[in-house]
Coordinates of C-alpha atoms and ligand atoms in Angstrom, one line a residue:
X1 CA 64.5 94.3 71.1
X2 CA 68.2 95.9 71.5
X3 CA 71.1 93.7 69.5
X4 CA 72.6 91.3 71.6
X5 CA 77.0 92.0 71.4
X6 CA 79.3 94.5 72.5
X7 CA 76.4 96.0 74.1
X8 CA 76.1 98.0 78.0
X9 CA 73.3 96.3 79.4
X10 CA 71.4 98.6 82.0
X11 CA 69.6 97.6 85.3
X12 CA 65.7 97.3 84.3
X13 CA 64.1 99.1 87.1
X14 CA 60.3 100.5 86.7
X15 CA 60.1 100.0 83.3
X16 CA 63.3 101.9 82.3
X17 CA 67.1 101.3 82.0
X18 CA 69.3 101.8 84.4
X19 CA 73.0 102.3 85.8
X20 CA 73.6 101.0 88.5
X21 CA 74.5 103.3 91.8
X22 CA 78.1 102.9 91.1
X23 CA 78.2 103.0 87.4
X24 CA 80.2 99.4 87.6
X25 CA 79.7 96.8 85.5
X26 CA 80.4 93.1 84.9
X27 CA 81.0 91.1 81.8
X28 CA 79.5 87.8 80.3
X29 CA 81.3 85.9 78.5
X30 CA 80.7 83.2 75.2
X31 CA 81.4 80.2 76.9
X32 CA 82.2 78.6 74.0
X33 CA 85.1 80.6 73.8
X34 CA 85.6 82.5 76.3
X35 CA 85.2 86.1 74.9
X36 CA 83.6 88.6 76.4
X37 CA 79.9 89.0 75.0
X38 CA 78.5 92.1 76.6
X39 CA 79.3 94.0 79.9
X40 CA 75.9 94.0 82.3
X41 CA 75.6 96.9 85.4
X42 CA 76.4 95.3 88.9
X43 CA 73.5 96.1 90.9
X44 CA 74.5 97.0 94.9
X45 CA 72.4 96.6 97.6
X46 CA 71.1 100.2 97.2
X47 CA 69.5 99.2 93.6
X48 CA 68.1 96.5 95.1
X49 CA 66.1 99.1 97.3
X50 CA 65.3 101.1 94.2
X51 CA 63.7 97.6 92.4
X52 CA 62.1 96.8 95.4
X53 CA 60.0 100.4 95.8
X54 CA 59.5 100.5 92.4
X55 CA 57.7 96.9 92.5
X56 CA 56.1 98.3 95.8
X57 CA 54.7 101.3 94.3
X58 CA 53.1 99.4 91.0
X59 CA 51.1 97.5 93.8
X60 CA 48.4 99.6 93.5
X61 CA 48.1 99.4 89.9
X62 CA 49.3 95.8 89.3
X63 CA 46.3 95.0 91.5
X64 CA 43.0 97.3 90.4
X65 CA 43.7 95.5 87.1
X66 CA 40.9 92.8 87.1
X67 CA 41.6 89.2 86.8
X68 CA 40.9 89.0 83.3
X69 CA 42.9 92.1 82.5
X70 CA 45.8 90.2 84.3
X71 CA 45.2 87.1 82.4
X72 CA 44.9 89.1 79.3
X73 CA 48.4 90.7 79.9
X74 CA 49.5 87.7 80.5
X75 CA 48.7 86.1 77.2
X76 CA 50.6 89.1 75.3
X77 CA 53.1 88.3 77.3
X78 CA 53.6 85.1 75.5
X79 CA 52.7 86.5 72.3
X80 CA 55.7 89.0 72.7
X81 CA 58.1 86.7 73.4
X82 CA 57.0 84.2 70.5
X83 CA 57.1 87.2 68.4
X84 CA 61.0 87.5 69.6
X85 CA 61.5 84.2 70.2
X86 CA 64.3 83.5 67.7
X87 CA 66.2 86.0 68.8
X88 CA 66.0 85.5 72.4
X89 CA 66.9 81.5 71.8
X90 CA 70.5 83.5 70.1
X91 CA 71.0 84.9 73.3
X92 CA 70.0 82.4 75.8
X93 CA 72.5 79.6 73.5
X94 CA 75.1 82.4 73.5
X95 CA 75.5 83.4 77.1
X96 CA 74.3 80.1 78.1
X97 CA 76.1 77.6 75.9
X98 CA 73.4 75.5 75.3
X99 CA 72.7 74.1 71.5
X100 CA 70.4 76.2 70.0
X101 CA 67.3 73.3 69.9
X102 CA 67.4 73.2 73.4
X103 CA 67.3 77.0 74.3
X104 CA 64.6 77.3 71.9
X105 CA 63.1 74.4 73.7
X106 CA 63.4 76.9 76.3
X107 CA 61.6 79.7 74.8
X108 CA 58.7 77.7 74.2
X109 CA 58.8 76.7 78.0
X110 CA 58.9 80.3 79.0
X111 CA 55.9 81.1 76.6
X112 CA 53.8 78.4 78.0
X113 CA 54.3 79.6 81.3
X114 CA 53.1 82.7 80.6
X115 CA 49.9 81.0 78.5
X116 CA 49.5 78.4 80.5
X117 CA 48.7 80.6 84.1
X118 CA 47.2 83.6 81.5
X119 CA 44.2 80.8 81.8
X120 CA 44.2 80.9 85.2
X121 CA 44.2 84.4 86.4
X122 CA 40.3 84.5 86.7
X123 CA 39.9 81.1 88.2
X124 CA 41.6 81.9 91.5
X125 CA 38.8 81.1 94.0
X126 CA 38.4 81.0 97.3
X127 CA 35.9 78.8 98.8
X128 CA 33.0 79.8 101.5
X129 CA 33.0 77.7 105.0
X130 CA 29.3 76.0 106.7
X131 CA 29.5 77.5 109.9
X132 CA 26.3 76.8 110.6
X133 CA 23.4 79.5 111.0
X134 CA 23.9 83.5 111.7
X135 CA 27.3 83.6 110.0
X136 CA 28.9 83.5 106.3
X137 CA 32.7 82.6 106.1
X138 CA 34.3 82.9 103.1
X139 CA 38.3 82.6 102.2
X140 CA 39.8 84.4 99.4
X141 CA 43.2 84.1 98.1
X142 CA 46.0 87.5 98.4
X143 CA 48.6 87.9 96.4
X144 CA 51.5 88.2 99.2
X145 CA 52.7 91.5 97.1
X146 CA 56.5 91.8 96.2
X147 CA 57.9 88.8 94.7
X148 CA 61.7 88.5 95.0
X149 CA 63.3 85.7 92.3
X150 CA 66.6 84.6 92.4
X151 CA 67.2 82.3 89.4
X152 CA 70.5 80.3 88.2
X153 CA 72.3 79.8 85.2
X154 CA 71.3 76.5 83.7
X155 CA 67.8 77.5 82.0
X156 CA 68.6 81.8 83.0
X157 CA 65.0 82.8 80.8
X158 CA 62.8 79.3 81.6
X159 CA 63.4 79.8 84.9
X160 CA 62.3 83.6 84.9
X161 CA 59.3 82.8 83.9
X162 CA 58.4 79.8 85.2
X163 CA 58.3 82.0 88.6
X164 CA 57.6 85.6 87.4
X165 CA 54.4 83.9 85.5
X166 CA 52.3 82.3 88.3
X167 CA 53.8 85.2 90.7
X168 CA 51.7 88.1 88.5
X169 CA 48.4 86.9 87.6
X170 CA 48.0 86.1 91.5
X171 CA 48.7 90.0 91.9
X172 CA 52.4 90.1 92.8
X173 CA 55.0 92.7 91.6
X174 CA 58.5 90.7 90.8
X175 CA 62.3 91.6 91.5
X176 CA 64.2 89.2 89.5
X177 CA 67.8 88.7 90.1
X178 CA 69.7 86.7 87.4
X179 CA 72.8 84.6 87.8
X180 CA 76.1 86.7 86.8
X181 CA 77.4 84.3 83.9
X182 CA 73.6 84.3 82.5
X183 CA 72.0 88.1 82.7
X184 CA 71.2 88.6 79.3
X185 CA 68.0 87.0 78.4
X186 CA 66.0 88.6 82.1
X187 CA 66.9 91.7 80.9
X188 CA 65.5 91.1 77.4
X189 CA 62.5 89.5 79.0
X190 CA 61.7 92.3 81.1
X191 CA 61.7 94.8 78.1
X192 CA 59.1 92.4 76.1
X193 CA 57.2 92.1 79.4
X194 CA 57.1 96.1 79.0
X195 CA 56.3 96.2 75.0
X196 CA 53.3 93.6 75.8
X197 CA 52.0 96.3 78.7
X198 CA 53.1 95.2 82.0
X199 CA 53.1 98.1 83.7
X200 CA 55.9 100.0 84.8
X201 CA 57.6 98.7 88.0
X202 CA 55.9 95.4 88.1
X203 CA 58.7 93.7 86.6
X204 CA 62.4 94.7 88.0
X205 CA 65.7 93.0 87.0
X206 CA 68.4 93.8 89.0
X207 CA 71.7 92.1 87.3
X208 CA 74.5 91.3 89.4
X209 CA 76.9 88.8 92.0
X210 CA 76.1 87.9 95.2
X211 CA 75.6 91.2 96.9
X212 CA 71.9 92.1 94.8
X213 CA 71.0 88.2 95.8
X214 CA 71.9 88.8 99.3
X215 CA 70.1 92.2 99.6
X216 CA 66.6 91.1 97.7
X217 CA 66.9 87.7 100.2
X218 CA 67.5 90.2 103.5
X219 CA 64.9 92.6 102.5
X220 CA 62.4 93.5 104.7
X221 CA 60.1 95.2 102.2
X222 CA 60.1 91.6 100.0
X223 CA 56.9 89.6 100.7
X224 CA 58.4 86.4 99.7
X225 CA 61.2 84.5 97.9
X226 CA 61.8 82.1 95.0
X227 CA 64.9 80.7 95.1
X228 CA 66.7 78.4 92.4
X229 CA 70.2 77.4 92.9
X230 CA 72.4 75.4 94.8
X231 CA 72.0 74.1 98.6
X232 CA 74.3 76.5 100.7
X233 CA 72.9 79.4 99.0
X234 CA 69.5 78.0 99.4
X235 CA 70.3 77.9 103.4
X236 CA 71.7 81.1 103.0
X237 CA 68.6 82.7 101.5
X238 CA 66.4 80.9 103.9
X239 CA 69.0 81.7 107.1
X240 CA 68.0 85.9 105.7
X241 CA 64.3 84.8 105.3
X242 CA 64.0 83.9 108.5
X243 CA 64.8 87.4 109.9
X244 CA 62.0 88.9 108.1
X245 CA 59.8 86.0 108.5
X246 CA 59.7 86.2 104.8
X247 CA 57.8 82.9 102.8
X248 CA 60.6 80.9 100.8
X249 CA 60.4 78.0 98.0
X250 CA 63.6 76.8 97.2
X251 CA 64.3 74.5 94.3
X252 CA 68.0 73.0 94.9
X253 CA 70.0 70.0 93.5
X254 CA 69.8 66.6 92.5
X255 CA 71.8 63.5 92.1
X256 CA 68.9 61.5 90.9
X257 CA 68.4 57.5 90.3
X258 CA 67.9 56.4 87.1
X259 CA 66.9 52.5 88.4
X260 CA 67.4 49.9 85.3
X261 CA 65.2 47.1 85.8
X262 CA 66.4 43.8 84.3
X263 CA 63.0 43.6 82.1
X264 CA 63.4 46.8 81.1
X265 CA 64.1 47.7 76.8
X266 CA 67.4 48.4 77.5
X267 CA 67.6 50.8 74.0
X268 CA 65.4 52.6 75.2
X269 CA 66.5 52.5 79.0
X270 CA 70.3 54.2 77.3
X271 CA 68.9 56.5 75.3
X272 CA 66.8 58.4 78.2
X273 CA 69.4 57.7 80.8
X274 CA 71.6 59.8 78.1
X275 CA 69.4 62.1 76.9
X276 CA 69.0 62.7 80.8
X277 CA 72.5 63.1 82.0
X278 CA 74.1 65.1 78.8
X279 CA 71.6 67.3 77.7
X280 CA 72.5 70.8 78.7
X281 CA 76.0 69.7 79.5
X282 CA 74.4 67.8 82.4
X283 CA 73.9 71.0 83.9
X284 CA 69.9 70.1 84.8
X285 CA 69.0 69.6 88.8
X286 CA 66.9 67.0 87.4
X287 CA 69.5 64.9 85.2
X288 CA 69.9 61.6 85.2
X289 CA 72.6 61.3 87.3
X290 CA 73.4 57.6 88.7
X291 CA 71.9 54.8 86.8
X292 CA 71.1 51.9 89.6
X293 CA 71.4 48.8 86.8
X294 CA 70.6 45.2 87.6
X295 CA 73.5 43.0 87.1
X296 CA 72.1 40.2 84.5
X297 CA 72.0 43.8 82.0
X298 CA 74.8 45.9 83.2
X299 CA 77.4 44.8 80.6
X300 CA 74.9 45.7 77.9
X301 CA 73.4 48.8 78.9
X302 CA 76.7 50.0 79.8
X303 CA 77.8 48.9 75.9
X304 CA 74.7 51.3 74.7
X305 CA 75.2 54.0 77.1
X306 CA 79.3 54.3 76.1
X307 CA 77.9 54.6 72.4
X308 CA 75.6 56.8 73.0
X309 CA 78.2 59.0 75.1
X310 CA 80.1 58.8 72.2
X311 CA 78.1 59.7 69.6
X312 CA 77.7 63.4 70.5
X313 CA 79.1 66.1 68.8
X314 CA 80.8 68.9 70.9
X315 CA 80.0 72.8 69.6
X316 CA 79.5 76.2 70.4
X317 CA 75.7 75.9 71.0
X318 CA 75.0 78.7 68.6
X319 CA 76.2 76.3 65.6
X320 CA 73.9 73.7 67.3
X321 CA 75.9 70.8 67.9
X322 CA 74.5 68.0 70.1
X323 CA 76.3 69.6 73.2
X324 CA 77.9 73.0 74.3
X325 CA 80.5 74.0 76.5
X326 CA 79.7 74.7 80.3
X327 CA 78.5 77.7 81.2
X328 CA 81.6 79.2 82.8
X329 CA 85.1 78.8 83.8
X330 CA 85.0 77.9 87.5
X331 CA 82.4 75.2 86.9
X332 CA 84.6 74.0 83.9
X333 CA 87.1 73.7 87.1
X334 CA 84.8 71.9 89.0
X335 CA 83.5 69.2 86.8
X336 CA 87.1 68.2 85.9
X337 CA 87.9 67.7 89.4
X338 CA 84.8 65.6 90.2
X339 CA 86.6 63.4 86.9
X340 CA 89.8 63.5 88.7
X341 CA 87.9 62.4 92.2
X342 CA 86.1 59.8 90.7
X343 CA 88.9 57.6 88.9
X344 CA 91.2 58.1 92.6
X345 CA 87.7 56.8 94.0
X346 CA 88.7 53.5 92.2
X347 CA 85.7 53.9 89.5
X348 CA 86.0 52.7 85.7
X349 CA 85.9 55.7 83.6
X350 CA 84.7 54.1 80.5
X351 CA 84.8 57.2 78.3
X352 CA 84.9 60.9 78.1
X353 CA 87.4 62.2 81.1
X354 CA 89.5 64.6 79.1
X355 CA 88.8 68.6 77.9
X356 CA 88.4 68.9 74.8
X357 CA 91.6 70.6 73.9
X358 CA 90.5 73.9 72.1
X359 CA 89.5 77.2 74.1
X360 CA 86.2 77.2 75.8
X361 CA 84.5 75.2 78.0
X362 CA 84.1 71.8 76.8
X363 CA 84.3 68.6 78.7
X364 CA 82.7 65.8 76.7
X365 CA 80.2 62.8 77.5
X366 CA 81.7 60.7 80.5
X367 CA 81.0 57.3 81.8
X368 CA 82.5 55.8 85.0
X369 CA 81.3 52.2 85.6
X370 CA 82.0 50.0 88.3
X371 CA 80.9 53.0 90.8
X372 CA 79.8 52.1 94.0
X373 CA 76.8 54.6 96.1
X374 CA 79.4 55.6 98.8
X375 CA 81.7 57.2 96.5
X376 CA 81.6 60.8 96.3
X377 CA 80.8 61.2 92.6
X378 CA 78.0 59.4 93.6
X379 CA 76.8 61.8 96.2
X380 CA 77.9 64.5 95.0
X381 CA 76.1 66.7 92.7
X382 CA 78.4 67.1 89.8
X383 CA 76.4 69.3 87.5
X384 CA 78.1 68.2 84.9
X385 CA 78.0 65.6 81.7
X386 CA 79.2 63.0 84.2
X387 CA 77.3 59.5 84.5
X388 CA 77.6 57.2 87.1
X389 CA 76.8 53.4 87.2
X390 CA 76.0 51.6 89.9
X391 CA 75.0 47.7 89.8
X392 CA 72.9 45.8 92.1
X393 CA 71.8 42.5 92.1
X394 CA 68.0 42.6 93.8
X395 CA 65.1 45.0 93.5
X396 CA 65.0 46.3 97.0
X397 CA 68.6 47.1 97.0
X398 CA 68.2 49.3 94.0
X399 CA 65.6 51.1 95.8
X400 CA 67.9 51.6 98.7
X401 CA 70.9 52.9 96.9
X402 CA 69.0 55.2 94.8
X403 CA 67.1 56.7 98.6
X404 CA 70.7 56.7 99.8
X405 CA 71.6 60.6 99.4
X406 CA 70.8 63.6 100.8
X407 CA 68.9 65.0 97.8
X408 CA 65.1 64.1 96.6
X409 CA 64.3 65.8 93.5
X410 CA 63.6 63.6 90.5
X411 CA 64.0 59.8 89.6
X412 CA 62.9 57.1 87.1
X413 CA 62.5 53.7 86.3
X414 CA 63.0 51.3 83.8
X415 CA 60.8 48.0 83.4
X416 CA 58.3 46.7 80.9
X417 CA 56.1 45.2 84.3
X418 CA 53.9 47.8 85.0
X419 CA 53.3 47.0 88.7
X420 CA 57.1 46.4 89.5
X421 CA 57.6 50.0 88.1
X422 CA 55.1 51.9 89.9
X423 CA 55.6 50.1 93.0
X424 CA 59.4 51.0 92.5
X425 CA 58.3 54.6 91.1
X426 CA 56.3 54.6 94.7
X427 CA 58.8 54.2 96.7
X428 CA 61.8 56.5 94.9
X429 CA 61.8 59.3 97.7
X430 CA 61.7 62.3 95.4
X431 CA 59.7 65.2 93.5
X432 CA 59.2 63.4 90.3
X433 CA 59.4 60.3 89.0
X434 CA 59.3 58.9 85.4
X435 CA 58.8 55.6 84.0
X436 CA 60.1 54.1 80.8
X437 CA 61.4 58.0 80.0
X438 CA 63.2 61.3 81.3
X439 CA 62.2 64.5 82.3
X440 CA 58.9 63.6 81.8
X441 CA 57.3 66.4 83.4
X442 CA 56.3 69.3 82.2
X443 CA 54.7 73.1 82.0
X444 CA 51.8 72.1 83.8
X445 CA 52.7 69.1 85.9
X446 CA 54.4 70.6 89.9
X447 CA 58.0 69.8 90.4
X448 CA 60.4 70.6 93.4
X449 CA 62.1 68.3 95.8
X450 CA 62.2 66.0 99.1
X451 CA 64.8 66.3 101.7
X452 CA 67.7 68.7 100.8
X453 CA 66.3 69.1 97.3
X454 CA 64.4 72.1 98.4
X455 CA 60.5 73.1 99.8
X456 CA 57.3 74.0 97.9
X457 CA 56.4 73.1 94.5
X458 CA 56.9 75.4 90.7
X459 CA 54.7 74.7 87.8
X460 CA 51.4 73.4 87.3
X461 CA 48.2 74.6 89.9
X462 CA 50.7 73.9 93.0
X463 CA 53.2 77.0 92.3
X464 CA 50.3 79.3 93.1
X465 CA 50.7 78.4 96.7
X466 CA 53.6 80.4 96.8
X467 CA 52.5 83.0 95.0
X468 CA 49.2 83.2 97.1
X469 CA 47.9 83.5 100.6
X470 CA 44.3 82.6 102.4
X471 CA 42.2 85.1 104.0
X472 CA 39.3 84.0 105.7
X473 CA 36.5 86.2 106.4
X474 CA 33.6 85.8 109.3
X475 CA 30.4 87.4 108.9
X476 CA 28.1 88.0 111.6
X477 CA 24.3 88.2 110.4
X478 CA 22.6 87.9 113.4
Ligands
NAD1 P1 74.0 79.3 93.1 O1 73.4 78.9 94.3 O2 75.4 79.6 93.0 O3 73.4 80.7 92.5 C1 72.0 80.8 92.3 C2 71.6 82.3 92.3 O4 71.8 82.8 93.7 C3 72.5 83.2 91.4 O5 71.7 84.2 90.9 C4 73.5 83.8 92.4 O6 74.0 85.0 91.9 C5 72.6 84.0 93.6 N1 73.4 84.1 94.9 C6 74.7 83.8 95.1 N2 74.9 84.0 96.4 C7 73.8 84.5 97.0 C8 73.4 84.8 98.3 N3 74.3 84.8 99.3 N4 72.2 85.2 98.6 C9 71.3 85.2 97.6 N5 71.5 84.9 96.3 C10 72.8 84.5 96.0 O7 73.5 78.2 92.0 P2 74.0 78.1 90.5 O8 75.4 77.7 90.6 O9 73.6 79.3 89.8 O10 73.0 76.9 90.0 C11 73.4 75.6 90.0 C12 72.7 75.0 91.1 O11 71.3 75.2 91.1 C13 72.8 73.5 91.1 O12 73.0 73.0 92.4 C14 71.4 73.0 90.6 O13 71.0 71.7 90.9 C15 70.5 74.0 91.2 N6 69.3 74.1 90.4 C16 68.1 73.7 90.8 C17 67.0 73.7 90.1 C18 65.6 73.2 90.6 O14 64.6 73.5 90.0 N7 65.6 72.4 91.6 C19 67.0 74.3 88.8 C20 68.2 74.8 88.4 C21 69.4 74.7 89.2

């Protein structure tokens, strides 16, 4: 693998490196400081054709390999990037932000992607129909054929894979179009895919802003779309999918309920809701953003939570602190002004609030208290290390206020009665739910969203529904 600064980072388009059309390029910066790290071609709508024949044309040859061949690439795959993976972790903390432990967290996610549907590749069956005498009906599954993936900045490389992976050993080609703050580790990705001998042209990374997202989500020669982002470019995307009649599966936002039971073990209760909102900066779909917390607890859990907040140590993620900066400037923007929103709102920020005055990107642990559902840090996604605490004083009323927003992705719950927390996990309208814990899924278990959280389902068996189609075959034999 290339070194990682002061580089020109090409277009990856059939296996090669490429300018783009108009020799332009764009620059990522450290977040951390606000440098520049490397300057990344700008991909226009025409290079976005170019990706898309090349993953066309390796069709053909993408699909003659046999299942097991598939699955066996596959498992290189993974071996290549192990092989790389402290390197690629560099890079992903760097252009990212993230502390280091957590982008190599990432790595390993990306690698078991790639292991975990290597396994499946000849296990892709279709299923044969009783129809009765003088006929034999069978259904097989079809790759849909050009996979377009357009994939954010808060996990750029976990993401890639967690999409590209399932999307090739069904028999797809992938265009992958990374977000502009976070190009650096699809690029690197796509040259390993190349060293562990994915052919040519079946994966494509075209690097850019808006206009290569646009084009590969317009395009009528794309088969189908993964989308991962926020909600009005999720419409958008669909709004251009529906012109091509072109399959989607969007993964969107959260602002997820974190409901606080008053048996719950209250240490243990602050340290997931924490671990949940502040890792990565907050900036996970599936963070724990509003803590619902019975009243008889509510002085106490907010008593761990504040020193938890406080315990964290702010750093470039490359130096591993406990958290980074965020990932860019106009976020950075953002999140303050949700801070700013939330104490005119008439919340109690109990901690955190202010930047942290030095350059970069930091804004540090923050609690408000005191917040009530209809505020608009509370239905807002803030994306940010931003908790909100809401108190109620009955069960069913915690159930209502954490249903009580226009998203559906994840949720949890905290009690030591197992009935009371499944029937509450039951009835949390959203993708995923843990109990007694935080992002408790993982690799292998499906995760997407209710309502305006998204549609379809990545990881586990389910993702291969967007990646495949059924055929069904009659057979007279009369
Ligand atoms: P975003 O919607 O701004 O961008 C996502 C991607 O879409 C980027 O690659 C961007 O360049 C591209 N894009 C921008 N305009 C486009 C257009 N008109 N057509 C096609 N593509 C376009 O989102 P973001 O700010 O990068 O990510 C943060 C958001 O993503 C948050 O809301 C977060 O909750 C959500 N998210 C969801 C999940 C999930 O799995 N549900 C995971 C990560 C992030």
């Amino acid at each position: 693998m290339a070194s990682v600064t002061n580089e020109r980072y090409q277009l990856r388009i059939d296996g090669t490196s490429t300018p783009a059309s108009t020799d332009e390029y764009l620059t990522t910066v450290d977040p951390a400081t606000g440098d520049p790290i490397a300057e990344f071609a700008a991909a226009t709508a025409s290079d976005v054709d170019r990706a898309v024949e090349a993953a066309r044309a390796a069709l053909p040859t993408w699909q003659a390999k046999s299942p097991i061949e598939r699955g066996r690439i596959a498992h290189r795959v993974a071996d290549v990037i192990r092989e790389n993976a402290e390197k690629l972790a560099r890079i992903e903390s760097l252009d990212q932000g993230k502390p280091l432990e957590q982008a190599e967290s990432d790595v390993e996610d990306a690698i078991r992607y790639f292991e975990y549907y290597a396994g499946v590749a000849d296990k892709l069956e279709g299923k044969s129909v009783p129809r009765g005498e003088g006929t034999l009906d069978m259904t097989s599954r079809e790759p849909y054929g050009v996979s377009g993936q357009i994939i954010p900045w808060n996990f750029p490389l976990s993401i890639t894979a967690r999409g590209v992976a399932p999307a090739l050993v069904a028999g797809n080609t992938a265009v992958v179009k990374p977000a502009p703050t976070t190009p650096l580790s699809a690029l690197h990705f796509a040259e390993l895919c190349r060293e562990a001998g994915v052919p040519d042209g079946v994966v494509n990374v075209v690097t850019g802003g808006t206009e290569p997202g646009a084009a590969l989500s317009a395009h009528d020669s794309v088969d189908q779309l993964t989308f991962t982002g926020s909600v009005p470019t999720g419409e958008a995307v669909m709004k251009s999918a529906a012109e091509t009649i072109t399959p989607v599966t969007l993964e969107l936002g959260g602002k997820n309920p974190a409901i606080v039971l008053p048996d719950a073990d209250l240490e243990e209760a602050a340290f997931w809701v924490a671990t949940g909102i502040f890792t990565n900066a907050g900036q996970v779909c599936s963070a724990a953003d509003r803590a619902i917390v019975h009243e008889s607890v509510y002085d106490e859990f907010v008593d761990l939570l504040v020193d938890r907040a406080e315990s964290y140590e702010l750093g470039p993620g490359v130096e591993d602190a406990d958290m980074g900066p965020l990932n860019h400037a106009d976020h950075y923007e953002t999140v303050l002004e949700y801070i700013d929103t939330g104490v005119t709102e008439g919340a109690t920020l109990e901690t955190g609030g202010d930047p942290l005055d030095r350059d970069g990107y930091f804004v540090p642990p923050t609690i408000f208290t005191d917040v009530d559902n209809g505020m608009q840090i509370a239905q807002e996604e803030i994306f940010g290390p931003v908790s909100t605490v809401i108190p109620f004083s009955d069960r069913e009323e915690a159930i209502k206020i954490a249903n009580d927003v226009e998203f559906g992705l994840s949720g949890g719950v905290f009690s030591q009665d197992v009935k009371r927390a499944l029937d509450t996990a039951r009835r949390i309208d959203a993708g995923s739910v843990y109990v007694n814990e935080w992002f408790g899924g993982s690799v292998e278990t499906p995760f997407g969203g209710t309502k305006q959280s998204g549609i379809g389902r990545e990881k586990g068996l389910e993702a291969l529904d967007s990646y495949l189609q059924t055929k069904n075959i009659a057979i007279n034999l009369d």
